[in-house]
Coordinates of C-alpha atoms in Angstrom, one line a residue:
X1 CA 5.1 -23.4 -6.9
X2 CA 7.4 -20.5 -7.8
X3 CA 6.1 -16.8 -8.9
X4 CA 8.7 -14.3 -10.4
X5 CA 7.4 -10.8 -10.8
X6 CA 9.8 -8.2 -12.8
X7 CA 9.1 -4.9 -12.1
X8 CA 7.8 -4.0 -8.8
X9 CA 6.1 -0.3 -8.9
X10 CA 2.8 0.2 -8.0
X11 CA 1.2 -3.1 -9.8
X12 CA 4.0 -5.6 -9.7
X13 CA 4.5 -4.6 -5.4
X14 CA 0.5 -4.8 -5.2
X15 CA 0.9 -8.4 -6.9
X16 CA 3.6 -9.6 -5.0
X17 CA 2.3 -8.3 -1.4
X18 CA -1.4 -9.9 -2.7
X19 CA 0.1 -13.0 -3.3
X20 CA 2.4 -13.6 -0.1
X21 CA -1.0 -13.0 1.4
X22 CA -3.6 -15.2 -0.1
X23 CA -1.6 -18.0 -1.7
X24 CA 0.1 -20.8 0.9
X25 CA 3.6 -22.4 0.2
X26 CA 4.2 -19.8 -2.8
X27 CA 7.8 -19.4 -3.6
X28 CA 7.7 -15.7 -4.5
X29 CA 10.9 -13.9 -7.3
X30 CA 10.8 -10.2 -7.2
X31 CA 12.7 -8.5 -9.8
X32 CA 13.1 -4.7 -10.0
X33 CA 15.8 -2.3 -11.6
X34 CA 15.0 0.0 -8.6
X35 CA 17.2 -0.2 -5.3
X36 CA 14.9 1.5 -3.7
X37 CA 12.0 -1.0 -4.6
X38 CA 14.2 -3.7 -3.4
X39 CA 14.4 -1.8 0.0
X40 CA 11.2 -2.1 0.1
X41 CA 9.9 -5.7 -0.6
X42 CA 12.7 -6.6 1.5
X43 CA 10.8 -9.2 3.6
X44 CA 7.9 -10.2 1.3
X45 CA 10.3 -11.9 -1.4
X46 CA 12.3 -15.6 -1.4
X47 CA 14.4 -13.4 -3.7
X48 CA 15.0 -9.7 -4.1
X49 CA 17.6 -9.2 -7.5
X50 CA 18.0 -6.9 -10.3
X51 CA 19.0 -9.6 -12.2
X52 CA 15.9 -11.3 -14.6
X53 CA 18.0 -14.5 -14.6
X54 CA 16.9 -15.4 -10.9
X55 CA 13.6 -16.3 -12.9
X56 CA 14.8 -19.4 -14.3
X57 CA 13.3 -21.7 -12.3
X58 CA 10.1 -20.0 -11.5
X59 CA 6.5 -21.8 -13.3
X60 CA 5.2 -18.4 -13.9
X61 CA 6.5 -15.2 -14.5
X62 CA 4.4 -11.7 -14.2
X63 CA 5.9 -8.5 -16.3
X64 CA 4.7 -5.7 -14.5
X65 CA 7.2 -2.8 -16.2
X66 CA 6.3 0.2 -18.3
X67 CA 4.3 -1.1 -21.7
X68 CA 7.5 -0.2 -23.6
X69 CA 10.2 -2.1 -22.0
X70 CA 7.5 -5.5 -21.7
X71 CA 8.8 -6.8 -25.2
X72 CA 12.2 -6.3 -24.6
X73 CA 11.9 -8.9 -21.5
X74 CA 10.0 -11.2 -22.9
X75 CA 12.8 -11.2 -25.3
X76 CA 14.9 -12.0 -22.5
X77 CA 13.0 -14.0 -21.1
X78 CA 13.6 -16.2 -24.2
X79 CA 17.1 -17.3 -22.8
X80 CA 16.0 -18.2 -19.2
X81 CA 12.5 -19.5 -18.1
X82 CA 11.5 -23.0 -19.4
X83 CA 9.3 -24.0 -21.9
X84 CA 6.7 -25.0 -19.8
X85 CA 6.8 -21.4 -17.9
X86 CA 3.9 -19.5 -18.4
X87 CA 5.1 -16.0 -18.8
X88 CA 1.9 -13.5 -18.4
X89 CA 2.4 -9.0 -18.2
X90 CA 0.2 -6.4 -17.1
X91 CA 0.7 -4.1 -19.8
X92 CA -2.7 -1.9 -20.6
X93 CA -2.0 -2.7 -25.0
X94 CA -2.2 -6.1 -25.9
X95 CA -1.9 -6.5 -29.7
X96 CA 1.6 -4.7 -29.9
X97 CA 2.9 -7.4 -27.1
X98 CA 1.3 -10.7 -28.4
X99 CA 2.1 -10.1 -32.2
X100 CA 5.6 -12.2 -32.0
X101 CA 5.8 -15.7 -31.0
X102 CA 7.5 -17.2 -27.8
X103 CA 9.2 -20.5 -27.3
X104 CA 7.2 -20.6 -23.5
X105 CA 3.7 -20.3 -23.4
X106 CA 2.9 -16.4 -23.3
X107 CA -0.4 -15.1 -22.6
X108 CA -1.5 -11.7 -22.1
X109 CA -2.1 -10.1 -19.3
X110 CA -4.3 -6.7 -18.1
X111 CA -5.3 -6.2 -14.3
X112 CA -8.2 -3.0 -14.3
X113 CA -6.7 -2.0 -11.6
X114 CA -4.2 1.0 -10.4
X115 CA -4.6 4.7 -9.3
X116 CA -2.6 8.0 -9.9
X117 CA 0.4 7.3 -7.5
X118 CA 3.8 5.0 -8.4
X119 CA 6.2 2.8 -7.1
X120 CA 6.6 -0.1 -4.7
X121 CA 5.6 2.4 -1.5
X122 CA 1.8 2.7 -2.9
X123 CA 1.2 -0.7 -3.2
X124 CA -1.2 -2.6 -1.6
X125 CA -2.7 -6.1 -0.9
X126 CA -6.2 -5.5 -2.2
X127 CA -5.5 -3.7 -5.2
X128 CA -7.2 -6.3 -7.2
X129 CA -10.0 -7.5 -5.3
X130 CA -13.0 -7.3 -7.1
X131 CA -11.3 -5.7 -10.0
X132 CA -11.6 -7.6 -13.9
X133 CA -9.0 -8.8 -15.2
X134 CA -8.1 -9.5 -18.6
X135 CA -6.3 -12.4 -20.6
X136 CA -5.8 -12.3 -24.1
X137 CA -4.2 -16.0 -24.9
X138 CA -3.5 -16.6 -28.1
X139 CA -6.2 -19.0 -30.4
X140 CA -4.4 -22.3 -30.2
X141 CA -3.7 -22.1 -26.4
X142 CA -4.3 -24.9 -24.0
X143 CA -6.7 -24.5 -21.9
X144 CA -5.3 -26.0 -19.2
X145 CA -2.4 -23.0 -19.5
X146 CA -5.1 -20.7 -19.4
X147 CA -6.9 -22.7 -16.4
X148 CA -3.5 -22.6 -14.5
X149 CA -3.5 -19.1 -15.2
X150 CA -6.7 -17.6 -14.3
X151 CA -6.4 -20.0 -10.9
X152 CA -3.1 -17.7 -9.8
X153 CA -5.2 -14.3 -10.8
X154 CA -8.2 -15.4 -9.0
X155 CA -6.6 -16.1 -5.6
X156 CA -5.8 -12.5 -5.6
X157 CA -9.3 -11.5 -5.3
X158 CA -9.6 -10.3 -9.6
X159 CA -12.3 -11.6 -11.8
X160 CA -10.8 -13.2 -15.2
X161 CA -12.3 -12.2 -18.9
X162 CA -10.6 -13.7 -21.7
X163 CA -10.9 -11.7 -24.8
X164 CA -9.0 -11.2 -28.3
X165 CA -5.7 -8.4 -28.0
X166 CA -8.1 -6.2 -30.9
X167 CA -10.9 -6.2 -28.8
X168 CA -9.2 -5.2 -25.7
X169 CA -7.0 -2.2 -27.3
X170 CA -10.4 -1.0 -28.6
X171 CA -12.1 -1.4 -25.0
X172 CA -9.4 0.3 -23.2
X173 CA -8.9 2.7 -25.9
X174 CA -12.8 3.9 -24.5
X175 CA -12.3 3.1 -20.7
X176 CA -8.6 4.3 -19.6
X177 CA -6.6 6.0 -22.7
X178 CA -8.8 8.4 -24.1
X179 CA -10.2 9.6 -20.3
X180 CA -6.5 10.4 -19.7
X181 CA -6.1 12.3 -22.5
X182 CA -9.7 14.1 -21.5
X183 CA -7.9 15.0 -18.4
X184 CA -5.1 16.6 -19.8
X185 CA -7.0 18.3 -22.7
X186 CA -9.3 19.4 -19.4
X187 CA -6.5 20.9 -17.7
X188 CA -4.5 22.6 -20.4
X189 CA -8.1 24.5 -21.0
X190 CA -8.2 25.6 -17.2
X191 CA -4.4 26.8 -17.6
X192 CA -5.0 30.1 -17.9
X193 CA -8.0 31.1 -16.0
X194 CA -7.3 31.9 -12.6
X195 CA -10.8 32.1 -11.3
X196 CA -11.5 28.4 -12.5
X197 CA -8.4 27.1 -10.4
X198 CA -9.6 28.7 -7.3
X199 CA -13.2 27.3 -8.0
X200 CA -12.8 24.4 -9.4
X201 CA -14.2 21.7 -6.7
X202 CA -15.0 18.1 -6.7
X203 CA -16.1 17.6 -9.7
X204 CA -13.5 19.0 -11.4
X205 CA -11.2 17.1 -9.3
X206 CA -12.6 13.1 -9.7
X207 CA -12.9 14.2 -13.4
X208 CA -8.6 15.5 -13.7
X209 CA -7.9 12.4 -11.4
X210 CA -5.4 10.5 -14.5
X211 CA -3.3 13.7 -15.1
X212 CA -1.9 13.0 -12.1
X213 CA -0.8 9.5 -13.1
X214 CA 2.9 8.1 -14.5
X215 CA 3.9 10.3 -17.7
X216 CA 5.8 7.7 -19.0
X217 CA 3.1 5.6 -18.9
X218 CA 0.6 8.0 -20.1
X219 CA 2.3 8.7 -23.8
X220 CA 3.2 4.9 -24.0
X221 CA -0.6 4.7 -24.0
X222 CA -0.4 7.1 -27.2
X223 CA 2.4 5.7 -29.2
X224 CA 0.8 1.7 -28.8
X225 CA -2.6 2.4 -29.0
X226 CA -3.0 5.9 -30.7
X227 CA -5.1 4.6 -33.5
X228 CA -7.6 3.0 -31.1
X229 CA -7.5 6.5 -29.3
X230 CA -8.1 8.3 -32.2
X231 CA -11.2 6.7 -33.1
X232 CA -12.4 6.8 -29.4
X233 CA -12.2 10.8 -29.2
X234 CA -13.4 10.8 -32.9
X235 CA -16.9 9.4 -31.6
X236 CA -16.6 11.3 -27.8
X237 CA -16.7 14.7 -30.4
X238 CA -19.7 13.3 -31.9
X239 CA -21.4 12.5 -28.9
X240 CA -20.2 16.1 -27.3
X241 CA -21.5 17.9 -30.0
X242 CA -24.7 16.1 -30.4
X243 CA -25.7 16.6 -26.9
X244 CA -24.4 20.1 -27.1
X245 CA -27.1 20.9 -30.4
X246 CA -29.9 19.3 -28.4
X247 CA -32.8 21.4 -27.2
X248 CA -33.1 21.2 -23.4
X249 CA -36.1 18.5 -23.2
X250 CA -33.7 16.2 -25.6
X251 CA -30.7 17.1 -23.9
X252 CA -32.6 16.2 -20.5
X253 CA -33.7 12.7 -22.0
X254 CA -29.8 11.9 -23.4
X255 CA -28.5 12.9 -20.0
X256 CA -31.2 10.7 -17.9
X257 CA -30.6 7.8 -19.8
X258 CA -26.3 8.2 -19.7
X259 CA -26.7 8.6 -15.4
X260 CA -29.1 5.7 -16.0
X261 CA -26.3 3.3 -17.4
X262 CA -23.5 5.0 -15.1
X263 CA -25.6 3.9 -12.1
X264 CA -26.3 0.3 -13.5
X265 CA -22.0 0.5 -13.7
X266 CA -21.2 0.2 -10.2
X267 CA -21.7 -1.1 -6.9
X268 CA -21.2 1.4 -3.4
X269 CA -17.8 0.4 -3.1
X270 CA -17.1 1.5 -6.9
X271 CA -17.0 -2.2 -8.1
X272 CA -17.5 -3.0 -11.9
X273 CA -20.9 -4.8 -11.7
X274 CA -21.7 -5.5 -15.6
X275 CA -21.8 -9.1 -16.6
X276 CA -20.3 -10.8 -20.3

Protein backbone atom coordinates (compact mmCIF):
# COMPACT_ATOMS: atom_id res chain seq x y z
CA UNK A 1 0.00 0.00 0.00
CA UNK A 2 1.25 3.47 -0.95
CA UNK A 3 0.12 6.87 0.97
CA UNK A 4 0.92 10.33 -0.63
CA UNK A 5 0.35 13.29 1.61
CA UNK A 6 0.65 16.97 -0.06
CA UNK A 7 1.32 19.46 2.26
CA UNK A 8 3.26 18.70 5.25
CA UNK A 9 2.63 21.65 8.00
CA UNK A 10 1.44 20.88 11.21
CA UNK A 11 -1.48 18.18 10.07
CA UNK A 12 -0.03 16.61 6.96
CA UNK A 13 3.73 16.03 9.17
CA UNK A 14 1.45 14.81 12.22
CA UNK A 15 -0.22 12.31 9.50
CA UNK A 16 2.71 11.21 7.90
CA UNK A 17 4.96 10.73 11.31
CA UNK A 18 1.37 8.78 12.76
CA UNK A 19 1.37 6.70 9.98
CA UNK A 20 5.15 5.48 9.63
CA UNK A 21 4.35 4.65 13.19
CA UNK A 22 1.21 2.55 13.49
CA UNK A 23 0.79 1.18 10.01
CA UNK A 24 3.46 -1.85 8.83
CA UNK A 25 4.75 -2.17 5.14
CA UNK A 26 3.24 1.44 4.25
CA UNK A 27 4.89 3.01 1.33
CA UNK A 28 4.69 6.62 2.51
CA UNK A 29 4.79 10.09 -0.49
CA UNK A 30 5.30 13.32 1.18
CA UNK A 31 4.78 16.32 -0.85
CA UNK A 32 5.42 19.89 0.32
CA UNK A 33 6.26 23.27 -1.45
CA UNK A 34 8.39 24.03 1.62
CA UNK A 35 12.31 23.10 1.59
CA UNK A 36 12.35 23.50 4.90
CA UNK A 37 9.51 20.84 5.57
CA UNK A 38 11.37 18.50 3.31
CA UNK A 39 14.42 19.05 5.68
CA UNK A 40 12.48 17.90 8.10
CA UNK A 41 10.61 14.61 7.11
CA UNK A 42 13.78 13.76 5.76
CA UNK A 43 13.88 10.14 7.13
CA UNK A 44 10.14 9.44 7.63
CA UNK A 45 9.24 9.49 3.78
CA UNK A 46 9.91 6.72 0.77
CA UNK A 47 9.81 10.03 -1.07
CA UNK A 48 10.41 13.63 -0.10
CA UNK A 49 9.38 16.00 -3.65
CA UNK A 50 7.91 19.20 -4.40
CA UNK A 51 6.55 17.72 -7.25
CA UNK A 52 2.62 16.41 -6.86
CA UNK A 53 3.37 14.06 -9.85
CA UNK A 54 5.38 11.57 -7.51
CA UNK A 55 1.69 10.71 -6.38
CA UNK A 56 0.90 8.73 -9.33
CA UNK A 57 1.14 5.55 -8.13
CA UNK A 58 0.06 6.02 -4.71
CA UNK A 59 -3.76 4.20 -3.61
CA UNK A 60 -4.55 7.14 -1.51
CA UNK A 61 -3.70 10.46 -1.44
CA UNK A 62 -4.30 13.00 1.78
CA UNK A 63 -4.48 17.05 0.91
CA UNK A 64 -3.36 18.56 3.90
CA UNK A 65 -2.73 22.38 2.43
CA UNK A 66 -4.45 25.65 3.35
CA UNK A 67 -8.55 25.25 2.53
CA UNK A 68 -7.87 27.59 -0.51
CA UNK A 69 -5.24 25.97 -2.45
CA UNK A 70 -7.24 22.15 -1.73
CA UNK A 71 -9.32 22.59 -5.10
CA UNK A 72 -6.65 23.62 -7.07
CA UNK A 73 -4.82 20.10 -6.36
CA UNK A 74 -7.51 18.13 -6.61
CA UNK A 75 -7.60 19.65 -9.95
CA UNK A 76 -4.26 18.47 -10.39
CA UNK A 77 -4.65 15.68 -9.21
CA UNK A 78 -7.01 15.02 -12.17
CA UNK A 79 -3.92 14.38 -14.50
CA UNK A 80 -2.03 11.95 -12.25
CA UNK A 81 -3.52 9.53 -9.62
CA UNK A 82 -5.59 6.62 -10.97
CA UNK A 83 -9.07 6.12 -11.07
CA UNK A 84 -9.24 3.80 -8.42
CA UNK A 85 -7.07 6.34 -6.03
CA UNK A 86 -8.96 7.48 -3.27
CA UNK A 87 -8.02 11.01 -2.93
CA UNK A 88 -9.25 12.34 0.74
CA UNK A 89 -8.19 16.43 2.42
CA UNK A 90 -8.23 17.72 5.73
CA UNK A 91 -9.69 20.95 4.85
CA UNK A 92 -12.06 22.33 7.94
CA UNK A 93 -15.19 23.49 4.91
CA UNK A 94 -16.53 20.70 3.11
CA UNK A 95 -19.32 21.91 0.81
CA UNK A 96 -17.05 24.41 -1.16
CA UNK A 97 -14.45 21.30 -1.88
CA UNK A 98 -16.98 18.48 -2.70
CA UNK A 99 -19.33 20.62 -5.01
CA UNK A 100 -17.39 19.55 -8.44
CA UNK A 101 -16.97 16.08 -9.50
CA UNK A 102 -13.72 13.91 -9.79
CA UNK A 103 -12.80 11.28 -12.23
CA UNK A 104 -11.13 9.21 -8.87
CA UNK A 105 -13.11 8.55 -6.02
CA UNK A 106 -12.92 11.79 -3.70
CA UNK A 107 -14.21 11.88 -0.34
CA UNK A 108 -14.01 14.50 2.19
CA UNK A 109 -11.92 14.70 4.76
CA UNK A 110 -11.80 16.77 8.44
CA UNK A 111 -9.42 15.47 11.29
CA UNK A 112 -10.72 17.63 14.85
CA UNK A 113 -7.57 17.90 15.54
CA UNK A 114 -4.60 20.80 15.53
CA UNK A 115 -3.44 23.54 17.91
CA UNK A 116 -2.18 27.20 17.57
CA UNK A 117 1.46 26.40 16.24
CA UNK A 118 2.39 25.59 12.27
CA UNK A 119 4.58 23.74 10.22
CA UNK A 120 6.27 20.34 9.85
CA UNK A 121 8.43 21.11 13.33
CA UNK A 122 5.15 20.94 15.60
CA UNK A 123 4.01 17.89 14.50
CA UNK A 124 3.51 14.98 16.24
CA UNK A 125 2.52 11.21 16.21
CA UNK A 126 -0.50 11.35 18.45
CA UNK A 127 -2.11 14.23 17.15
CA UNK A 128 -5.07 12.28 16.30
CA UNK A 129 -5.59 9.75 18.88
CA UNK A 130 -8.78 9.94 20.33
CA UNK A 131 -9.70 12.87 18.26
CA UNK A 132 -13.16 12.51 15.60
CA UNK A 133 -12.82 12.56 12.53
CA UNK A 134 -15.04 13.47 9.82
CA UNK A 135 -15.82 12.05 6.22
CA UNK A 136 -18.25 13.67 4.07
CA UNK A 137 -18.48 11.04 0.88
CA UNK A 138 -20.59 11.81 -1.46
CA UNK A 139 -24.46 9.93 -1.64
CA UNK A 140 -23.62 7.33 -4.26
CA UNK A 141 -20.25 6.29 -2.77
CA UNK A 142 -19.20 2.72 -2.31
CA UNK A 143 -18.99 1.71 0.77
CA UNK A 144 -16.31 -0.30 0.43
CA UNK A 145 -14.32 3.16 -0.64
CA UNK A 146 -15.50 4.53 2.43
CA UNK A 147 -14.59 1.19 4.48
CA UNK A 148 -11.04 1.39 2.93
CA UNK A 149 -11.00 4.79 3.99
CA UNK A 150 -12.00 4.94 7.53
CA UNK A 151 -9.57 1.65 7.98
CA UNK A 152 -6.30 4.10 7.07
CA UNK A 153 -7.95 7.01 9.58
CA UNK A 154 -8.51 4.58 12.28
CA UNK A 155 -5.00 3.04 12.55
CA UNK A 156 -3.90 6.50 13.45
CA UNK A 157 -5.73 6.38 16.59
CA UNK A 158 -9.04 9.03 15.25
CA UNK A 159 -12.65 7.99 15.57
CA UNK A 160 -14.52 8.24 12.00
CA UNK A 161 -18.21 10.15 11.62
CA UNK A 162 -19.53 10.25 8.33
CA UNK A 163 -21.87 13.18 7.82
CA UNK A 164 -23.27 15.39 4.80
CA UNK A 165 -20.62 18.62 3.74
CA UNK A 166 -24.00 21.04 4.91
CA UNK A 167 -24.15 19.52 8.13
CA UNK A 168 -20.48 19.73 8.91
CA UNK A 169 -19.93 23.49 7.69
CA UNK A 170 -22.85 24.22 9.99
CA UNK A 171 -21.19 22.09 12.95
CA UNK A 172 -17.82 23.60 12.58
CA UNK A 173 -19.28 26.90 11.90
CA UNK A 174 -20.34 26.52 16.01
CA UNK A 175 -17.28 24.48 17.28
CA UNK A 176 -13.95 26.03 15.55
CA UNK A 177 -14.86 29.23 13.24
CA UNK A 178 -16.89 31.37 15.12
CA UNK A 179 -14.68 30.63 18.57
CA UNK A 180 -11.82 32.07 16.46
CA UNK A 181 -13.44 34.92 15.60
CA UNK A 182 -14.54 35.26 19.56
CA UNK A 183 -10.90 35.32 20.19
CA UNK A 184 -10.08 37.95 18.05
CA UNK A 185 -13.19 40.14 18.70
CA UNK A 186 -11.84 39.30 22.59
CA UNK A 187 -8.66 40.70 22.02
CA UNK A 188 -9.28 43.68 19.78
CA UNK A 189 -11.60 44.71 23.05
CA UNK A 190 -8.59 44.25 25.51
CA UNK A 191 -6.37 46.41 22.91
CA UNK A 192 -6.49 49.39 24.65
CA UNK A 193 -6.68 48.80 28.33
CA UNK A 194 -3.52 48.35 29.81
CA UNK A 195 -4.54 47.21 33.21
CA UNK A 196 -6.50 44.16 31.58
CA UNK A 197 -3.17 42.97 29.72
CA UNK A 198 -1.29 42.97 32.96
CA UNK A 199 -4.28 41.07 34.65
CA UNK A 200 -5.48 39.07 32.38
CA UNK A 201 -4.70 35.36 33.71
CA UNK A 202 -5.74 31.95 32.75
CA UNK A 203 -8.84 32.35 31.82
CA UNK A 204 -8.38 34.82 29.64
CA UNK A 205 -5.59 33.01 28.14
CA UNK A 206 -7.43 29.17 27.30
CA UNK A 207 -10.22 31.48 26.10
CA UNK A 208 -7.64 33.79 23.32
CA UNK A 209 -5.94 30.40 22.65
CA UNK A 210 -7.12 30.45 18.37
CA UNK A 211 -5.77 34.07 17.92
CA UNK A 212 -2.68 32.64 18.06
CA UNK A 213 -3.31 30.19 15.22
CA UNK A 214 -2.42 30.37 11.13
CA UNK A 215 -3.87 33.85 9.71
CA UNK A 216 -4.14 32.43 6.52
CA UNK A 217 -5.99 29.89 7.70
CA UNK A 218 -8.17 31.86 9.97
CA UNK A 219 -9.83 34.28 7.10
CA UNK A 220 -10.03 31.22 4.70
CA UNK A 221 -12.39 30.01 7.46
CA UNK A 222 -14.33 33.46 6.76
CA UNK A 223 -14.37 33.63 2.99
CA UNK A 224 -15.74 29.58 2.73
CA UNK A 225 -17.86 29.42 5.47
CA UNK A 226 -18.88 32.99 6.37
CA UNK A 227 -22.52 32.38 6.02
CA UNK A 228 -22.43 29.49 8.38
CA UNK A 229 -20.46 31.88 10.72
CA UNK A 230 -22.73 34.47 10.42
CA UNK A 231 -25.59 32.64 11.64
CA UNK A 232 -23.55 30.97 14.45
CA UNK A 233 -22.62 34.50 16.10
CA UNK A 234 -26.16 35.66 15.17
CA UNK A 235 -27.54 33.06 17.80
CA UNK A 236 -24.14 33.37 20.34
CA UNK A 237 -25.69 37.39 20.51
CA UNK A 238 -28.94 35.93 21.40
CA UNK A 239 -27.76 33.65 23.81
CA UNK A 240 -25.17 36.58 25.28
CA UNK A 241 -27.77 38.88 25.69
CA UNK A 242 -30.38 36.63 27.08
CA UNK A 243 -28.22 35.46 29.86
CA UNK A 244 -27.01 38.97 30.30
CA UNK A 245 -31.14 40.31 30.91
CA UNK A 246 -31.57 37.40 33.36
CA UNK A 247 -32.04 38.07 37.02
CA UNK A 248 -29.31 36.40 39.11
CA UNK A 249 -31.44 33.18 40.25
CA UNK A 250 -32.15 32.68 36.30
CA UNK A 251 -28.91 33.54 35.33
CA UNK A 252 -27.55 30.97 38.13
CA UNK A 253 -29.92 28.17 36.73
CA UNK A 254 -28.70 28.94 32.70
CA UNK A 255 -25.22 28.86 33.86
CA UNK A 256 -25.47 25.45 36.03
CA UNK A 257 -27.09 23.74 33.40
CA UNK A 258 -24.29 25.07 30.43
CA UNK A 259 -21.15 23.78 32.99
CA UNK A 260 -23.57 20.79 33.28
CA UNK A 261 -23.28 19.91 29.50
CA UNK A 262 -19.48 21.23 29.32
CA UNK A 263 -18.64 18.61 31.94
CA UNK A 264 -20.67 15.76 30.17
CA UNK A 265 -18.21 17.07 26.96
CA UNK A 266 -15.00 15.68 28.01
CA UNK A 267 -12.99 13.21 29.55
CA UNK A 268 -9.57 14.23 32.03
CA UNK A 269 -7.41 14.08 29.18
CA UNK A 270 -9.77 16.61 27.20
CA UNK A 271 -11.18 13.87 24.94
CA UNK A 272 -14.55 14.46 23.03
CA UNK A 273 -16.74 11.82 24.91
CA UNK A 274 -20.38 12.48 23.25
CA UNK A 275 -21.73 9.64 21.26
CA UNK A 276 -23.97 9.87 17.52
Amino acid sequence: MKIGIVGLGLIGGSLLKALRENVKGVKLVGISRSTRALEYGDGLADKLSKNIANVRDCDFVFIADHIGEIPNILDELEKIVSKKCIVSDVGSVKAMIMKKARPYVFIGGHPMAGTERRGFENSFAELFKGVKWVLTPKSNESKSNVDKLKKIIESVGAKTIITTPKKHDEAVAIISHMPSLLANALMMTLKDNKLAKELAAGGFRDMTRLALQNTDMAADMKRFNGENMAAAVEALAKNIYLLESLPVGAYHDEISAAKSIREKMYDKDGRNIVKS
